[in-house]
Amino acid sequence: MDTTISNRSLSANEKQTKQRTLMSDVYDRLRRDVLDGVLKPGARLRFEELRSHYGVGLSPLREALTRLSAEKLVLLEEHKGFRVAPISKADLLDILFMRKEIESMGIRLSIQHGDDRWEGGVVAAIHELRKRKSLDDEGRIDSEWELRHKAFHYSLVSACGSPRLLQVRDLLFDHADRYRRLSHHYPAEVRDHLAEHIELSDAVVARDADAACYLIKRHLERTVQILLGDKGLQIEDDA
């Protein structure tokens, strides 16, 4: 083989790998900033500003934004460019509707197909969750509790046997979480997070599918009720 051609091919492969790495990195950073509310709902995403802030070129930025657009976290408007997906009461209620259906389906399938190892994972996840308080002294969600909370909810559906269900479920979880993170204060006195999660885990471990599905739907509804309450998000009925 011609070593010159081989070196050129290697160089091209290295360049492609570097490009993919840059895109993945800026995608992760943009996605995190959208979910955390650093990039505000409805905000225009101008390439020059993004290039300066994230320190990358146009190509990885465009690829990252296109990927986020496919997830509906960013919108691409004809002749206007990209902007962060807006928020609205109607959208939040639609997310709630879909989450109730997907989460309950995932739990029901996991109870049907899950083995002892899956069951042990649920027990371990609730054990870790109960070791951490959900809110700090200022009423904000504790970051370590967040990670344990996400892991617990995933454990409930992890044995469903449907990768596509889990993919849709994860995206809906993140869309819902964006609303919660945009709330500046989460009143602790209106609910007992731990009691709700323990009750839910007990029903799942007991393999009581009807009770578990009822409890997950009620749990999700309570979160949205709080977000739409007087101390929650101030959002319009329409985007």
mmCIF file of C-alpha atoms in Angstrom:
data_model
loop_
_atom_site.group_PDB
_atom_site.id
_atom_site.type_symbol
_atom_site.label_atom_id
_atom_site.label_comp_id
_atom_site.label_asym_id
_atom_site.label_seq_id
_atom_site.Cartn_x
_atom_site.Cartn_y
_atom_site.Cartn_z
ATOM 1 C CA MET A 1 0.000 0.000 0.000
ATOM 2 C CA ASP A 2 1.193 3.520 -0.790
ATOM 3 C CA THR A 3 2.237 4.998 2.568
ATOM 4 C CA THR A 4 1.327 8.495 1.373
ATOM 5 C CA ILE A 5 -2.268 7.412 0.672
ATOM 6 C CA SER A 6 -2.350 5.545 3.976
ATOM 7 C CA ASN A 7 -1.177 8.603 5.897
ATOM 8 C CA ARG A 8 -3.715 10.804 4.125
ATOM 9 C CA SER A 9 -6.484 8.341 4.998
ATOM 10 C CA LEU A 10 -5.374 8.275 8.631
ATOM 11 C CA SER A 11 -5.267 12.058 8.712
ATOM 12 C CA ALA A 12 -8.802 12.258 7.287
ATOM 13 C CA ASN A 13 -10.059 9.735 9.857
ATOM 14 C CA GLU A 14 -8.411 11.649 12.680
ATOM 15 C CA LYS A 15 -10.005 14.855 11.429
ATOM 16 C CA GLN A 16 -13.454 13.231 11.328
ATOM 17 C CA THR A 17 -12.971 11.813 14.823
ATOM 18 C CA LYS A 18 -11.940 15.224 16.143
ATOM 19 C CA GLN A 19 -14.959 16.826 14.445
ATOM 20 C CA ARG A 20 -17.336 14.293 16.001
ATOM 21 C CA THR A 21 -15.756 14.847 19.408
ATOM 22 C CA LEU A 22 -16.185 18.611 19.095
ATOM 23 C CA MET A 23 -19.806 18.192 18.058
ATOM 24 C CA SER A 24 -20.531 15.809 20.938
ATOM 25 C CA ASP A 25 -18.892 18.159 23.408
ATOM 26 C CA VAL A 26 -20.768 21.272 22.282
ATOM 27 C CA TYR A 27 -24.002 19.248 22.032
ATOM 28 C CA ASP A 28 -23.623 18.134 25.656
ATOM 29 C CA ARG A 29 -22.856 21.684 26.816
ATOM 30 C CA LEU A 30 -25.707 23.265 24.860
ATOM 31 C CA ARG A 31 -28.150 20.613 26.022
ATOM 32 C CA ARG A 32 -27.153 21.084 29.648
ATOM 33 C CA ASP A 33 -27.513 24.873 29.361
ATOM 34 C CA VAL A 34 -30.985 24.510 27.809
ATOM 35 C CA LEU A 35 -32.152 22.079 30.503
ATOM 36 C CA ASP A 36 -30.668 24.174 33.322
ATOM 37 C CA GLY A 37 -32.264 27.371 32.019
ATOM 38 C CA VAL A 38 -28.916 29.076 31.333
ATOM 39 C CA LEU A 39 -30.204 29.499 27.787
ATOM 40 C CA LYS A 40 -33.645 30.955 28.405
ATOM 41 C CA PRO A 41 -36.830 29.599 26.795
ATOM 42 C CA GLY A 42 -37.467 31.317 23.475
ATOM 43 C CA ALA A 43 -33.980 32.867 23.302
ATOM 44 C CA ARG A 44 -32.423 33.310 19.864
ATOM 45 C CA LEU A 45 -29.332 31.187 19.317
ATOM 46 C CA ARG A 46 -27.029 33.334 17.182
ATOM 47 C CA PHE A 47 -24.032 31.554 15.738
ATOM 48 C CA GLU A 48 -21.496 34.289 16.385
ATOM 49 C CA GLU A 49 -22.456 34.538 20.044
ATOM 50 C CA LEU A 50 -22.420 30.752 20.418
ATOM 51 C CA ARG A 51 -19.040 30.445 18.670
ATOM 52 C CA SER A 52 -17.562 32.960 21.059
ATOM 53 C CA HIS A 53 -19.119 31.441 24.182
ATOM 54 C CA TYR A 54 -18.487 27.760 23.444
ATOM 55 C CA GLY A 55 -15.239 28.202 21.530
ATOM 56 C CA VAL A 56 -16.138 26.050 18.513
ATOM 57 C CA GLY A 57 -16.681 26.531 14.797
ATOM 58 C CA LEU A 58 -19.860 26.745 12.762
ATOM 59 C CA SER A 59 -19.946 23.116 11.623
ATOM 60 C CA PRO A 60 -20.048 21.403 15.062
ATOM 61 C CA LEU A 61 -22.425 24.102 16.313
ATOM 62 C CA ARG A 62 -24.851 23.540 13.452
ATOM 63 C CA GLU A 63 -24.727 19.762 13.929
ATOM 64 C CA ALA A 64 -25.315 20.088 17.672
ATOM 65 C CA LEU A 65 -28.241 22.468 17.198
ATOM 66 C CA THR A 66 -29.771 20.227 14.538
ATOM 67 C CA ARG A 67 -29.560 17.307 16.944
ATOM 68 C CA LEU A 68 -31.194 19.355 19.704
ATOM 69 C CA SER A 69 -33.868 20.414 17.235
ATOM 70 C CA ALA A 70 -34.693 16.740 16.631
ATOM 71 C CA GLU A 71 -35.216 16.435 20.403
ATOM 72 C CA LYS A 72 -37.509 19.498 20.390
ATOM 73 C CA LEU A 73 -35.285 21.279 22.902
ATOM 74 C CA VAL A 74 -34.348 23.779 20.179
ATOM 75 C CA LEU A 75 -36.522 25.043 17.321
ATOM 76 C CA LEU A 76 -35.394 25.777 13.766
ATOM 77 C CA GLU A 77 -37.539 28.505 12.202
ATOM 78 C CA GLU A 78 -37.394 29.207 8.497
ATOM 79 C CA HIS A 79 -35.502 32.424 7.697
ATOM 80 C CA LYS A 80 -34.982 33.057 11.423
ATOM 81 C CA GLY A 81 -32.565 30.373 12.589
ATOM 82 C CA PHE A 82 -32.491 28.504 15.870
ATOM 83 C CA ARG A 83 -34.003 29.391 19.213
ATOM 84 C CA VAL A 84 -34.504 27.634 22.531
ATOM 85 C CA ALA A 85 -37.847 25.858 22.711
ATOM 86 C CA PRO A 86 -40.359 28.071 24.550
ATOM 87 C CA ILE A 87 -42.356 26.903 27.543
ATOM 88 C CA SER A 88 -46.102 26.994 28.086
ATOM 89 C CA LYS A 89 -48.779 25.546 30.314
ATOM 90 C CA ALA A 90 -50.174 23.592 27.358
ATOM 91 C CA ASP A 91 -46.764 22.062 26.640
ATOM 92 C CA LEU A 92 -46.195 21.108 30.275
ATOM 93 C CA LEU A 93 -49.598 19.421 30.449
ATOM 94 C CA ASP A 94 -48.878 17.567 27.208
ATOM 95 C CA ILE A 95 -45.563 16.341 28.632
ATOM 96 C CA LEU A 96 -47.424 15.199 31.757
ATOM 97 C CA PHE A 97 -49.981 13.296 29.676
ATOM 98 C CA MET A 98 -47.276 11.460 27.729
ATOM 99 C CA ARG A 99 -45.118 10.775 30.784
ATOM 100 C CA LYS A 100 -48.016 9.218 32.654
ATOM 101 C CA GLU A 101 -48.623 6.832 29.763
ATOM 102 C CA ILE A 102 -44.970 5.978 29.076
ATOM 103 C CA GLU A 103 -43.839 5.660 32.705
ATOM 104 C CA SER A 104 -46.773 3.477 33.688
ATOM 105 C CA MET A 105 -46.277 1.289 30.614
ATOM 106 C CA GLY A 106 -42.584 0.922 31.416
ATOM 107 C CA ILE A 107 -43.309 0.000 35.027
ATOM 108 C CA ARG A 108 -45.982 -2.518 34.067
ATOM 109 C CA LEU A 109 -43.648 -4.197 31.556
ATOM 110 C CA SER A 110 -40.765 -4.186 34.033
ATOM 111 C CA ILE A 111 -42.901 -5.871 36.682
ATOM 112 C CA GLN A 112 -43.861 -8.448 34.082
ATOM 113 C CA HIS A 113 -40.336 -9.123 32.797
ATOM 114 C CA GLY A 114 -38.007 -8.033 35.605
ATOM 115 C CA ASP A 115 -35.974 -10.613 37.511
ATOM 116 C CA ASP A 116 -34.518 -10.592 41.033
ATOM 117 C CA ARG A 117 -31.559 -8.485 39.898
ATOM 118 C CA TRP A 118 -33.901 -5.802 38.579
ATOM 119 C CA GLU A 119 -35.884 -5.906 41.800
ATOM 120 C CA GLY A 120 -32.657 -5.551 43.783
ATOM 121 C CA GLY A 121 -31.750 -2.516 41.664
ATOM 122 C CA VAL A 122 -35.002 -0.820 42.646
ATOM 123 C CA VAL A 123 -34.342 -1.541 46.335
ATOM 124 C CA ALA A 124 -30.788 -0.197 46.051
ATOM 125 C CA ALA A 125 -31.961 2.951 44.248
ATOM 126 C CA ILE A 126 -34.581 3.836 46.862
ATOM 127 C CA HIS A 127 -32.036 3.124 49.616
ATOM 128 C CA GLU A 128 -29.638 5.685 48.096
ATOM 129 C CA LEU A 129 -32.429 8.197 47.521
ATOM 130 C CA ARG A 130 -33.641 8.091 51.112
ATOM 131 C CA LYS A 131 -30.117 8.926 52.327
ATOM 132 C CA ARG A 132 -30.265 12.415 50.817
ATOM 133 C CA LYS A 133 -32.604 15.381 51.359
ATOM 134 C CA SER A 134 -34.287 16.671 48.228
ATOM 135 C CA LEU A 135 -34.015 20.406 49.018
ATOM 136 C CA ASP A 136 -31.278 22.627 50.349
ATOM 137 C CA ASP A 137 -31.879 25.400 52.908
ATOM 138 C CA GLU A 138 -32.962 27.805 50.145
ATOM 139 C CA GLY A 139 -35.583 25.448 48.761
ATOM 140 C CA ARG A 140 -33.558 24.455 45.698
ATOM 141 C CA ILE A 141 -33.209 20.872 44.526
ATOM 142 C CA ASP A 142 -30.003 19.296 45.851
ATOM 143 C CA SER A 143 -27.749 18.265 42.942
ATOM 144 C CA GLU A 144 -26.747 14.895 44.405
ATOM 145 C CA TRP A 145 -30.386 14.128 45.216
ATOM 146 C CA GLU A 146 -31.183 14.941 41.588
ATOM 147 C CA LEU A 147 -28.827 12.242 40.351
ATOM 148 C CA ARG A 148 -30.216 9.676 42.793
ATOM 149 C CA HIS A 149 -33.777 10.666 41.949
ATOM 150 C CA LYS A 150 -33.181 10.202 38.230
ATOM 151 C CA ALA A 151 -31.511 6.835 38.855
ATOM 152 C CA PHE A 152 -34.418 5.681 41.019
ATOM 153 C CA HIS A 153 -37.050 6.514 38.419
ATOM 154 C CA TYR A 154 -35.001 4.829 35.708
ATOM 155 C CA SER A 155 -34.691 1.685 37.834
ATOM 156 C CA LEU A 156 -38.466 1.320 37.876
ATOM 157 C CA VAL A 157 -38.693 0.990 34.084
ATOM 158 C CA SER A 158 -35.276 -0.471 33.286
ATOM 159 C CA ALA A 159 -36.530 -4.041 32.775
ATOM 160 C CA CYS A 160 -39.308 -3.112 30.343
ATOM 161 C CA GLY A 161 -37.460 -4.759 27.448
ATOM 162 C CA SER A 162 -38.108 -1.923 24.984
ATOM 163 C CA PRO A 163 -35.122 0.288 24.059
ATOM 164 C CA ARG A 164 -37.411 2.643 22.123
ATOM 165 C CA LEU A 165 -39.721 3.082 25.087
ATOM 166 C CA LEU A 166 -36.710 3.931 27.262
ATOM 167 C CA GLN A 167 -35.439 6.395 24.658
ATOM 168 C CA VAL A 168 -38.768 8.242 24.504
ATOM 169 C CA ARG A 169 -39.102 8.046 28.268
ATOM 170 C CA ASP A 170 -35.656 9.594 28.851
ATOM 171 C CA LEU A 171 -36.402 12.503 26.521
ATOM 172 C CA LEU A 172 -39.756 13.187 28.199
ATOM 173 C CA PHE A 173 -38.025 13.070 31.598
ATOM 174 C CA ASP A 174 -35.564 15.758 30.461
ATOM 175 C CA HIS A 175 -38.308 17.946 28.959
ATOM 176 C CA ALA A 176 -40.239 17.778 32.229
ATOM 177 C CA ASP A 177 -37.097 18.389 34.247
ATOM 178 C CA ARG A 178 -36.434 21.611 32.335
ATOM 179 C CA TYR A 179 -39.676 23.058 33.692
ATOM 180 C CA ARG A 180 -38.794 22.054 37.216
ATOM 181 C CA ARG A 181 -35.310 23.573 36.967
ATOM 182 C CA LEU A 182 -36.762 26.838 35.695
ATOM 183 C CA SER A 183 -38.770 27.133 38.894
ATOM 184 C CA HIS A 184 -36.774 29.359 41.252
ATOM 185 C CA HIS A 185 -38.243 27.886 44.418
ATOM 186 C CA TYR A 186 -39.798 24.514 45.118
ATOM 187 C CA PRO A 187 -41.971 24.669 48.256
ATOM 188 C CA ALA A 188 -41.071 21.772 50.556
ATOM 189 C CA GLU A 189 -44.169 21.965 52.727
ATOM 190 C CA VAL A 190 -46.616 20.828 50.063
ATOM 191 C CA ARG A 191 -45.365 17.255 49.680
ATOM 192 C CA ASP A 192 -43.302 14.473 51.153
ATOM 193 C CA HIS A 193 -40.992 13.366 48.347
ATOM 194 C CA LEU A 194 -39.521 10.467 50.265
ATOM 195 C CA ALA A 195 -42.862 9.004 51.281
ATOM 196 C CA GLU A 196 -44.078 9.109 47.673
ATOM 197 C CA HIS A 197 -40.971 7.359 46.390
ATOM 198 C CA ILE A 198 -40.990 4.699 49.097
ATOM 199 C CA GLU A 199 -44.661 3.957 48.471
ATOM 200 C CA LEU A 200 -43.933 3.664 44.759
ATOM 201 C CA SER A 201 -40.923 1.380 45.240
ATOM 202 C CA ASP A 202 -42.874 -0.827 47.648
ATOM 203 C CA ALA A 203 -45.631 -1.322 45.088
ATOM 204 C CA VAL A 204 -43.115 -2.144 42.362
ATOM 205 C CA VAL A 205 -41.161 -4.635 44.502
ATOM 206 C CA ALA A 206 -44.463 -6.232 45.544
ATOM 207 C CA ARG A 207 -45.170 -6.496 41.807
ATOM 208 C CA ASP A 208 -48.508 -4.793 42.181
ATOM 209 C CA ALA A 209 -48.703 -3.267 38.712
ATOM 210 C CA ASP A 210 -52.064 -1.540 39.157
ATOM 211 C CA ALA A 211 -50.996 0.166 42.375
ATOM 212 C CA ALA A 212 -47.596 1.146 40.950
ATOM 213 C CA CYS A 213 -49.144 2.666 37.814
ATOM 214 C CA TYR A 214 -51.629 4.631 39.898
ATOM 215 C CA LEU A 215 -48.858 5.907 42.171
ATOM 216 C CA ILE A 216 -46.508 6.997 39.367
ATOM 217 C CA LYS A 217 -49.308 8.934 37.664
ATOM 218 C CA ARG A 218 -50.268 10.635 40.931
ATOM 219 C CA HIS A 219 -46.609 11.414 41.632
ATOM 220 C CA LEU A 220 -46.134 13.101 38.241
ATOM 221 C CA GLU A 221 -49.415 15.008 38.571
ATOM 222 C CA ARG A 222 -48.391 16.434 41.948
ATOM 223 C CA THR A 223 -45.157 17.819 40.503
ATOM 224 C CA VAL A 224 -47.001 19.619 37.704
ATOM 225 C CA GLN A 225 -49.632 20.954 40.112
ATOM 226 C CA ILE A 226 -46.849 22.504 42.190
ATOM 227 C CA LEU A 227 -45.106 23.969 39.139
ATOM 228 C CA LEU A 228 -48.360 25.589 38.029
ATOM 229 C CA GLY A 229 -49.263 26.794 41.522
ATOM 230 C CA ASP A 230 -48.795 30.249 43.023
ATOM 231 C CA LYS A 231 -45.212 29.503 44.087
ATOM 232 C CA GLY A 232 -44.239 27.717 40.911
ATOM 233 C CA LEU A 233 -43.507 28.848 37.375
ATOM 234 C CA GLN A 234 -45.168 31.930 35.984
ATOM 235 C CA ILE A 235 -45.960 30.824 32.449
ATOM 236 C CA GLU A 236 -48.609 31.697 29.921
ATOM 237 C CA ASP A 237 -51.299 29.325 28.702
ATOM 238 C CA ASP A 238 -49.832 29.332 25.205
ATOM 239 C CA ALA A 239 -46.248 29.393 23.919
#
